[in-house]
Coordinates of C-alpha atoms in Angstrom, one line a residue:
M1274 CA 98.4 80.5 103.1
H1275 CA 95.6 82.8 104.0
I1276 CA 94.9 84.0 107.5
T1277 CA 91.3 83.0 108.2
A1278 CA 89.1 83.7 111.2
R1279 CA 88.3 80.1 112.0
K1280 CA 90.9 77.6 110.9
I1281 CA 93.7 77.1 113.4
M1282 CA 96.9 78.0 111.5
I1283 CA 100.2 76.6 112.2
I1284 CA 102.5 78.7 110.0
C1285 CA 105.7 76.9 110.8
A1286 CA 106.6 73.4 111.8
T1287 CA 107.6 74.3 115.3
C1288 CA 104.3 76.0 116.2
A1289 CA 102.6 72.6 116.6
V1290 CA 105.3 71.5 119.0
W1291 CA 104.9 74.6 121.1
I1292 CA 101.2 74.3 121.3
D1293 CA 101.4 70.7 122.4
K1294 CA 103.7 71.8 125.2
L1295 CA 101.6 74.7 126.5
D1296 CA 99.8 72.7 129.2
K1297 CA 103.1 71.2 130.4
M1298 CA 104.8 74.5 131.0
P1299 CA 105.4 75.7 134.6
K1300 CA 102.7 78.1 135.9
N1301 CA 104.6 80.2 138.3
R1302 CA 106.8 82.8 136.7
G1303 CA 106.1 85.8 138.9
E1304 CA 103.7 88.7 138.4
L1305 CA 102.9 89.1 134.7
T1306 CA 103.1 92.7 133.4
V1307 CA 101.9 93.3 129.9
M1308 CA 100.7 96.3 127.9
V1309 CA 97.1 95.8 126.8
F1310 CA 95.5 98.1 124.2
V1311 CA 91.8 98.1 124.2
L1312 CA 90.8 99.0 120.6
G1313 CA 87.7 100.8 119.7
A1314 CA 87.3 102.2 123.2
D1315 CA 84.5 104.7 123.2
H1316 CA 83.6 105.1 126.9
G1317 CA 80.6 102.8 126.4
R1318 CA 79.4 99.5 127.8
D1319 CA 81.7 97.3 125.7
E1320 CA 84.8 99.2 126.9
R1321 CA 83.7 98.8 130.6
F1322 CA 83.2 95.1 130.2
T1323 CA 86.7 94.6 128.6
V1324 CA 88.5 96.8 131.2
H1325 CA 86.8 95.0 134.1
S1326 CA 87.5 91.5 132.9
M1327 CA 91.1 92.3 132.0
T1328 CA 91.9 94.0 135.3
S1329 CA 90.3 91.2 137.2
A1330 CA 92.1 88.4 135.4
V1331 CA 95.5 90.2 135.0
P1332 CA 95.8 92.8 137.7
A1333 CA 99.3 94.0 136.7
A1334 CA 98.3 94.6 133.1
R1335 CA 98.9 98.2 131.9
L1336 CA 95.8 99.1 130.0
T1337 CA 95.6 101.8 127.3
L1338 CA 92.3 102.8 125.8
V1339 CA 92.5 103.4 122.0
P1340 CA 89.4 105.2 120.7
P1341 CA 88.3 104.6 117.2
G1342 CA 90.5 106.4 114.6
Q1343 CA 93.3 107.0 117.3
H1344 CA 95.7 104.3 116.3
H1345 CA 98.5 106.9 116.8
V1346 CA 98.0 106.4 120.5
L1347 CA 99.0 102.7 120.1
N1348 CA 101.9 103.5 117.8
E1349 CA 103.3 106.1 120.2
A1350 CA 103.2 103.8 123.1
V1351 CA 104.8 100.9 121.2
F1352 CA 107.6 103.3 119.9
H1353 CA 108.5 104.4 123.4
T1354 CA 108.3 101.0 125.2
E1355 CA 111.2 98.6 125.7
D1356 CA 108.7 95.8 126.4
P1357 CA 109.2 92.8 124.1
Y1358 CA 105.5 92.1 123.5
C1359 CA 102.1 93.7 123.9
M1360 CA 98.5 92.6 123.5
T1361 CA 95.5 94.1 121.7
I1362 CA 91.8 93.3 122.3
R1363 CA 88.7 94.7 120.9
A1364 CA 86.4 96.7 123.2
G1365 CA 83.7 94.2 124.2
G1366 CA 86.0 91.2 124.4
R1367 CA 86.1 89.5 127.8
V1368 CA 88.6 87.3 129.3
D1369 CA 88.0 84.6 131.9
P1370 CA 89.6 84.5 135.3
D1371 CA 92.2 82.0 134.2
F1372 CA 93.3 84.1 131.3
K1373 CA 96.5 85.2 133.1
L1374 CA 97.9 81.7 133.2
R1375 CA 97.1 81.0 129.6
L1376 CA 98.6 84.4 128.6
E1377 CA 101.9 83.4 130.3
E1378 CA 101.9 80.2 128.4
W1379 CA 101.3 82.0 125.1
I1380 CA 104.0 84.6 125.7
H1381 CA 106.8 82.0 126.2
P1382 CA 106.7 80.5 122.6
L1383 CA 106.1 84.0 121.3
M1384 CA 109.5 84.9 122.4
Q1385 CA 111.3 81.6 122.2
A1386 CA 110.2 80.3 118.7
P1387 CA 110.0 83.2 117.9
F1388 CA 106.6 84.0 116.5
S1389 CA 105.6 87.5 115.3
W1390 CA 102.2 87.1 116.7
I1391 CA 99.7 84.8 118.4
H1392 CA 96.1 85.3 117.4
L1393 CA 93.4 83.9 119.8
L1394 CA 90.4 82.5 118.0
P1395 CA 87.1 81.9 119.8
D1396 CA 86.1 78.3 120.6
T1397 CA 83.8 76.5 118.1
E1398 CA 80.6 77.4 119.9
T1399 CA 81.4 81.1 120.3
A1400 CA 82.8 81.3 116.8
S1401 CA 79.4 80.7 115.2
F1402 CA 78.0 83.7 117.1
Q1403 CA 81.0 85.8 116.1
S1404 CA 80.9 84.9 112.4
R1405 CA 77.2 85.6 112.2
F1406 CA 76.8 88.8 114.3
R1407 CA 80.4 90.3 114.5
P1408 CA 81.9 89.4 111.1
G1409 CA 85.5 90.4 110.5
E1410 CA 86.4 91.2 114.1
A1411 CA 89.8 89.8 115.1
G1412 CA 90.3 88.2 118.5
P1413 CA 93.0 89.2 121.0
V1414 CA 96.5 89.3 119.5
I1415 CA 99.8 89.1 121.4
W1416 CA 102.4 90.9 119.3
N1417 CA 106.2 90.4 119.2
L1418 CA 107.3 94.0 119.3
Q1419 CA 110.9 93.1 118.7
I1420 CA 110.0 91.6 115.3
M1421 CA 107.6 94.4 114.6
K1422 CA 110.2 97.1 115.2
S1423 CA 112.9 95.2 113.3
L1424 CA 110.6 95.3 110.3
G1425 CA 109.9 99.0 110.7
L1426 CA 106.1 98.4 110.9
K1427 CA 103.5 100.5 112.6
F1428 CA 99.9 99.7 113.2
P1429 CA 97.8 101.1 110.3
G1430 CA 94.8 103.4 110.6
N1431 CA 91.9 104.6 108.6
E1432 CA 94.2 106.6 106.3
V1433 CA 95.4 103.3 104.9
L1434 CA 92.5 100.9 105.5
P1435 CA 88.9 101.2 104.5
C1436 CA 87.7 100.2 108.0
E1437 CA 89.5 100.5 111.3
I1438 CA 88.4 97.0 112.4
M1439 CA 90.7 95.5 109.8
M1440 CA 93.9 96.7 111.6
E1441 CA 94.9 93.5 113.2
W1442 CA 94.3 91.4 110.1
Y1443 CA 96.4 93.8 108.1
Q1444 CA 99.3 93.8 110.5
M1445 CA 99.3 90.0 110.9
Q1446 CA 99.5 89.7 107.1
E1447 CA 102.3 92.2 106.8
M1448 CA 104.4 90.4 109.4
H1449 CA 103.5 87.0 108.1
G1450 CA 105.5 87.6 105.0
T1451 CA 108.8 87.3 106.7
H1452 CA 108.1 86.0 110.2
P1453 CA 105.5 83.3 111.0
G1454 CA 102.6 83.8 113.3
C1455 CA 100.2 81.4 115.0
S1456 CA 96.5 81.3 115.5
Q1457 CA 94.9 79.1 118.2
E1458 CA 91.5 78.5 119.5
S1459 CA 90.9 79.4 123.1
S1460 CA 87.9 79.2 125.4
D1461 CA 89.5 81.7 127.8
W1462 CA 88.0 84.7 126.1
S1463 CA 84.8 85.6 124.2
P1464 CA 83.9 88.4 121.8
S1465 CA 81.5 91.3 122.4
R1466 CA 77.9 90.2 122.9
Y1467 CA 76.7 93.2 121.1
K1468 CA 75.2 92.1 117.6
F1469 CA 75.8 94.2 114.6
R1470 CA 72.5 95.2 113.0
D1471 CA 71.5 94.1 109.5
W1472 CA 71.3 97.7 108.4
Q1473 CA 74.9 98.2 109.2
R1474 CA 75.8 95.7 106.5
K1475 CA 78.9 94.5 108.3
G1476 CA 78.7 91.1 106.8
Q1477 CA 78.6 92.5 103.3
E1478 CA 81.5 94.8 104.0
W1479 CA 83.7 92.0 105.4
K1480 CA 82.8 89.7 102.5
K1481 CA 83.8 92.4 99.9
L1482 CA 87.0 93.6 101.8
A1483 CA 88.4 90.3 103.2
P1484 CA 89.6 88.9 99.9
I1485 CA 91.9 91.9 99.4
L1486 CA 92.9 92.3 102.9
L1487 CA 93.8 88.6 103.3
S1488 CA 95.4 88.1 99.9
P1489 CA 98.9 86.8 100.4
K1490 CA 101.8 88.9 99.5
T1491 CA 103.4 87.2 96.5
S1492 CA 106.3 87.8 94.2
L1493 CA 105.0 88.7 90.7
G1494 CA 107.7 87.6 88.3
M1495 CA 108.0 87.8 84.5
S1496 CA 105.5 85.8 82.5
A1497 CA 103.8 85.8 79.1
E1498 CA 100.9 87.7 80.7
V1499 CA 103.2 90.4 81.9
Q1500 CA 105.1 90.8 78.6
K1501 CA 101.8 91.4 76.7
P1502 CA 99.3 92.5 79.3
R1503 CA 95.7 92.8 78.1
L1504 CA 94.8 95.6 80.5
S1505 CA 96.7 98.7 81.6
I1506 CA 95.5 100.1 84.9
V1507 CA 96.3 103.8 85.2
L1508 CA 96.6 105.4 88.7
T1509 CA 97.2 109.2 88.8
V1510 CA 98.0 110.6 92.1
Y1511 CA 98.5 114.0 93.7
N1512 CA 99.3 114.1 97.4
E1513 CA 97.2 111.0 98.3
P1514 CA 99.7 108.4 99.4
D1515 CA 97.4 106.9 102.0
Y1516 CA 94.4 106.2 99.8
M1517 CA 96.7 105.0 97.1
Q1518 CA 98.0 102.1 99.2
W1519 CA 94.6 100.3 99.3
A1520 CA 94.1 100.9 95.6
V1521 CA 97.3 99.2 94.8
R1522 CA 96.7 96.4 97.2
S1523 CA 93.5 95.7 95.4
V1524 CA 95.4 95.5 92.0
L1525 CA 98.0 93.1 93.5
A1526 CA 95.1 90.9 94.7
Q1527 CA 93.8 90.3 91.2
T1528 CA 93.0 86.7 90.2
S1529 CA 94.3 87.4 86.7
G1530 CA 97.9 88.4 86.0
S1531 CA 97.3 89.9 82.7
W1532 CA 97.6 93.5 83.8
E1533 CA 100.2 96.3 84.2
L1534 CA 99.9 99.2 86.6
M1535 CA 101.1 102.6 85.4
M1536 CA 101.3 105.1 88.2
I1537 CA 101.7 108.9 87.6
D1538 CA 102.8 111.2 90.4
D1539 CA 101.3 114.5 89.3
G1540 CA 103.9 116.7 91.1
S1541 CA 103.1 115.6 94.7
T1542 CA 104.8 117.5 97.4
D1543 CA 104.6 114.8 100.1
H1544 CA 106.0 111.2 100.1
T1545 CA 103.7 109.9 97.3
G1546 CA 106.6 109.7 94.9
C1547 CA 108.8 107.7 97.3
L1548 CA 105.9 105.3 97.9
M1549 CA 105.4 104.8 94.2
Q1550 CA 109.1 104.1 93.6
K1551 CA 109.1 101.6 96.5
L1552 CA 106.1 99.7 94.9
A1553 CA 107.7 99.8 91.5
S1554 CA 110.9 98.3 92.8
E1555 CA 109.0 95.5 94.6
Y1556 CA 107.0 94.6 91.5
P1557 CA 109.2 95.7 88.6
F1558 CA 107.5 93.5 86.0
H1559 CA 104.0 94.7 86.8
I1560 CA 104.3 98.3 88.2
R1561 CA 105.9 101.3 86.6
C1562 CA 105.8 105.0 87.7
V1563 CA 106.5 108.4 86.3
K1564 CA 106.7 111.7 88.2
H1565 CA 105.7 115.1 86.9
P1566 CA 108.0 118.0 88.0
C1567 CA 105.0 120.0 89.1
N1568 CA 101.2 119.5 89.3
L1569 CA 99.8 119.6 85.7
G1570 CA 96.2 118.3 86.4
K1571 CA 94.4 114.9 85.9
A1572 CA 94.1 115.1 82.1
A1573 CA 97.9 115.8 81.7
A1574 CA 98.7 112.9 84.0
L1575 CA 96.5 110.6 82.1
N1576 CA 98.2 111.6 78.8
T1577 CA 101.6 110.8 80.3
A1578 CA 100.3 107.4 81.2
L1579 CA 98.9 107.0 77.7
E1580 CA 102.4 107.4 76.3
H1581 CA 103.7 104.5 78.3
V1582 CA 101.0 101.9 78.5
R1583 CA 101.3 98.7 76.5
A1584 CA 97.9 97.0 76.7
P1585 CA 95.1 97.3 74.2
W1586 CA 92.7 98.6 76.9
L1587 CA 93.1 101.1 79.6
L1588 CA 91.3 101.2 83.0
E1589 CA 91.2 104.4 85.0
L1590 CA 91.5 103.7 88.7
D1591 CA 91.1 106.7 91.0
A1592 CA 93.5 106.9 93.9
D1593 CA 90.7 106.6 96.5
D1594 CA 88.9 103.8 94.8
W1595 CA 89.7 100.0 94.4
L1596 CA 89.0 96.9 92.5
D1597 CA 87.5 93.6 93.5
P1598 CA 89.9 90.7 93.0
H1599 CA 88.0 89.4 89.9
A1600 CA 87.8 92.8 88.1
V1601 CA 90.6 92.3 85.6
Q1602 CA 89.5 88.8 84.8
S1603 CA 86.0 89.9 84.1
I1604 CA 87.0 92.8 82.0
T1605 CA 89.5 90.8 79.9
E1606 CA 86.9 88.0 79.4
M1607 CA 84.5 90.5 77.9
M1608 CA 87.2 91.9 75.5
S1609 CA 87.3 88.8 73.4
T1610 CA 83.6 89.3 72.6
L1611 CA 83.8 92.9 71.4
Q1612 CA 83.5 94.2 67.9
P1613 CA 86.0 96.9 66.7
E1614 CA 83.4 99.7 67.0
A1615 CA 83.3 99.2 70.8
A1616 CA 85.8 101.6 72.4
F1617 CA 84.4 102.2 75.8
L1618 CA 83.3 99.9 78.7
Y1619 CA 81.5 100.9 81.8
G1620 CA 79.4 99.3 84.4
N1621 CA 78.0 99.5 87.9
H1622 CA 80.1 99.8 91.1
S1623 CA 79.9 99.4 94.8
E1624 CA 79.5 102.6 96.7
W1625 CA 81.2 103.3 100.0
R1626 CA 80.5 106.4 102.0
E1627 CA 83.4 107.9 104.0
E1628 CA 82.4 108.9 107.5
N1629 CA 83.9 111.7 109.6
D1630 CA 86.4 109.2 111.1
R1631 CA 87.4 108.1 107.6
N1632 CA 85.8 104.7 108.1
L1633 CA 83.8 103.5 105.1
S1634 CA 80.2 102.2 105.2
Y1635 CA 78.9 100.1 102.3
R1636 CA 76.0 101.8 100.6
G1637 CA 75.1 99.3 98.0
A1638 CA 75.5 99.2 94.2
S1639 CA 75.1 102.0 91.7
G1640 CA 72.3 101.6 89.1
Y1641 CA 73.5 102.7 85.7
S1642 CA 71.5 101.8 82.6
T1643 CA 72.8 99.3 80.1
Q1644 CA 72.2 101.9 77.5
L1645 CA 74.4 104.9 78.1
D1646 CA 72.7 108.3 77.8
I1647 CA 75.1 111.2 77.6
K1648 CA 72.6 113.8 78.6
D1649 CA 71.5 111.9 81.7
M1650 CA 75.1 111.5 82.7
L1651 CA 75.7 115.3 82.4
I1652 CA 72.5 116.1 84.3
S1653 CA 73.4 113.8 87.2
G1654 CA 77.0 114.8 87.4
A1655 CA 77.9 111.4 88.8
P1656 CA 81.0 109.9 87.3
L1657 CA 80.9 106.6 85.6
A1658 CA 83.0 103.9 87.2
P1659 CA 84.6 101.8 86.0
R1660 CA 85.8 103.5 82.8
V1661 CA 87.7 101.3 80.4
F1662 CA 88.9 102.7 77.1
R1663 CA 90.4 101.1 73.9
T1664 CA 94.0 102.4 73.9
E1665 CA 94.3 103.0 70.1
T1666 CA 91.1 105.0 70.2
L1667 CA 92.5 107.3 73.0
R1668 CA 95.7 107.8 71.0
A1669 CA 93.8 108.5 67.8
L1670 CA 91.9 111.3 69.7
G1671 CA 95.1 112.8 71.0
G1672 CA 94.4 111.8 74.5
W1673 CA 92.6 113.8 77.1
K1674 CA 92.0 117.5 76.4
T1675 CA 93.6 120.1 78.6
D1676 CA 92.3 123.2 76.8
D1677 CA 88.7 123.0 77.9
P1678 CA 87.3 125.6 80.5
A1679 CA 88.4 123.3 83.3
R1680 CA 91.9 122.9 81.8
G1681 CA 91.8 119.2 82.2
R1682 CA 91.7 119.4 86.0
L1683 CA 88.1 118.6 86.4
Y1684 CA 85.5 116.5 84.5
E1685 CA 88.1 115.1 82.2
D1686 CA 86.4 111.7 82.5
M1687 CA 83.1 113.0 81.1
L1688 CA 84.7 114.9 78.3
M1689 CA 86.6 111.8 77.1
I1690 CA 83.5 109.7 77.2
I1691 CA 81.6 112.3 75.1
R1692 CA 84.4 112.5 72.6
I1693 CA 84.8 108.8 72.2
L1694 CA 81.1 108.2 71.7
Q1695 CA 81.0 110.6 68.9
N1696 CA 82.2 107.9 66.6
N1697 CA 82.4 104.7 68.7
Q1698 CA 80.1 102.6 70.8
A1699 CA 80.0 101.8 74.5
R1700 CA 79.4 98.4 76.1
F1701 CA 78.1 97.6 79.5
L1702 CA 80.1 95.4 81.8
Q1703 CA 78.0 92.8 83.7
G1704 CA 78.7 92.3 87.3
I1705 CA 80.4 94.6 89.8
G1706 CA 84.2 94.8 90.1
Y1707 CA 84.9 98.4 90.9
N1708 CA 84.5 100.2 94.4
R1709 CA 84.0 103.9 94.6
R1710 CA 84.6 106.0 97.7
I1711 CA 82.2 108.8 98.2
R1712 CA 83.8 111.7 100.1
S1713 CA 82.1 114.8 101.5
N1714 CA 84.7 117.0 99.7
S1715 CA 84.4 115.2 96.3
I1716 CA 84.7 117.4 93.2
T1717 CA 81.0 117.1 92.2
R1718 CA 80.0 118.3 95.8
T1719 CA 82.4 121.2 96.1
H1720 CA 82.5 122.6 92.6
Q1721 CA 78.8 122.5 91.6
E1722 CA 78.6 126.0 90.2
Q1723 CA 81.7 125.5 88.2
Y1724 CA 80.4 122.2 87.0
N1725 CA 77.1 123.9 85.8
H1726 CA 79.1 126.3 83.7
W1727 CA 81.3 123.5 82.2
R1728 CA 78.2 121.4 81.4
E1729 CA 76.7 124.3 79.4
W1730 CA 79.9 124.7 77.5
V1731 CA 80.3 121.0 76.7
M1732 CA 76.7 120.6 75.6
G1733 CA 77.1 123.5 73.3
M1734 CA 80.5 122.4 71.9
Y1735 CA 79.3 118.9 71.1
S1736 CA 75.7 119.7 70.2
L1737 CA 74.2 117.6 72.9

């Protein structure tokens, strides 16, 4: 069952019983003390509204302000406390004077059932405002810290998620897999009255990210699709365990099961390899991984993957990018229409700019021509994404080159496209299923002079 922002979810049979009993519970249980974390606190108007309403309604509440991108403040406080529960609320959210009584009632079933969390949804009238003007923003959540700690979970930040505002949804989904939670409408609080502006594209961002974020964690067993996958997704990583997690999550959220994920750890010196092994052990029929003893470069890592993949087509997925849930299905549907001379598929992608706080902002779609022009590609220097290759053609070419001036560490994608199209054809993928993260320290931005030299070499080598 998916966690949605509107529908009241009762994720176990006893939850309905507890909610029916809420109004019948005794009201006087002494002074309520609870840790309350105000998320997205930026010393602005929204923060002041939340702090004022919370301290007025729950005087004994211990408030901690968590600025954007500072989730470690939340994790450190949770780690050191012995409190069995806490609450998070977004800056701008306001609680009514009677909120304390309701909070006492919610905490009781949280600890007795027990539930891993209780998520407060706005009432019907307020929800229409929230869905239209503040899409994707979670309501207050009361967390069972005993369960959270027993699962070894921490609140994720921008190093794992594309947008910080997704944190509560991610954590609820992670805990939901083993311990049920409960969402309930409440008129005792309301979201921020500040409206996201159209130019901020928050609605589009939530629409594109929510299907991945809210995709239920399922067990992927052996099937005919897995035994003979139609698409091999290759993920090569060097010291990027955080970005990689969202990329893998997007693969696991695919609507089609006809894929395998081949991950190559190119000699990482951090915990990338451990994370890969963990994922491979959780999904042994779909995910495999290989570790290089040292860093050999992107081309060498892709060649290692090429030795192991089983599908007739190979999709490169950069560690900081991700797929829409329908991506594999769209690609495999097109495969059945291709002639043998077609050996490379490409298309448009969604572009996301990484801000200084690592939050992503949606920038729209790329605009590649349906007729691929190699010279235009080289002049712009912008990488094509997605890149899908016929596996047998890659093997016939001997894989990616490692003896070019960049030694296979840079621009290996462009070089392979040029080599393939010497004797094969490209086809344009309709629709958009790939998401590209644009970072200020991307290769094309930080190695411009080196790229110019490499471009001169490749144009001379292949008479372009």
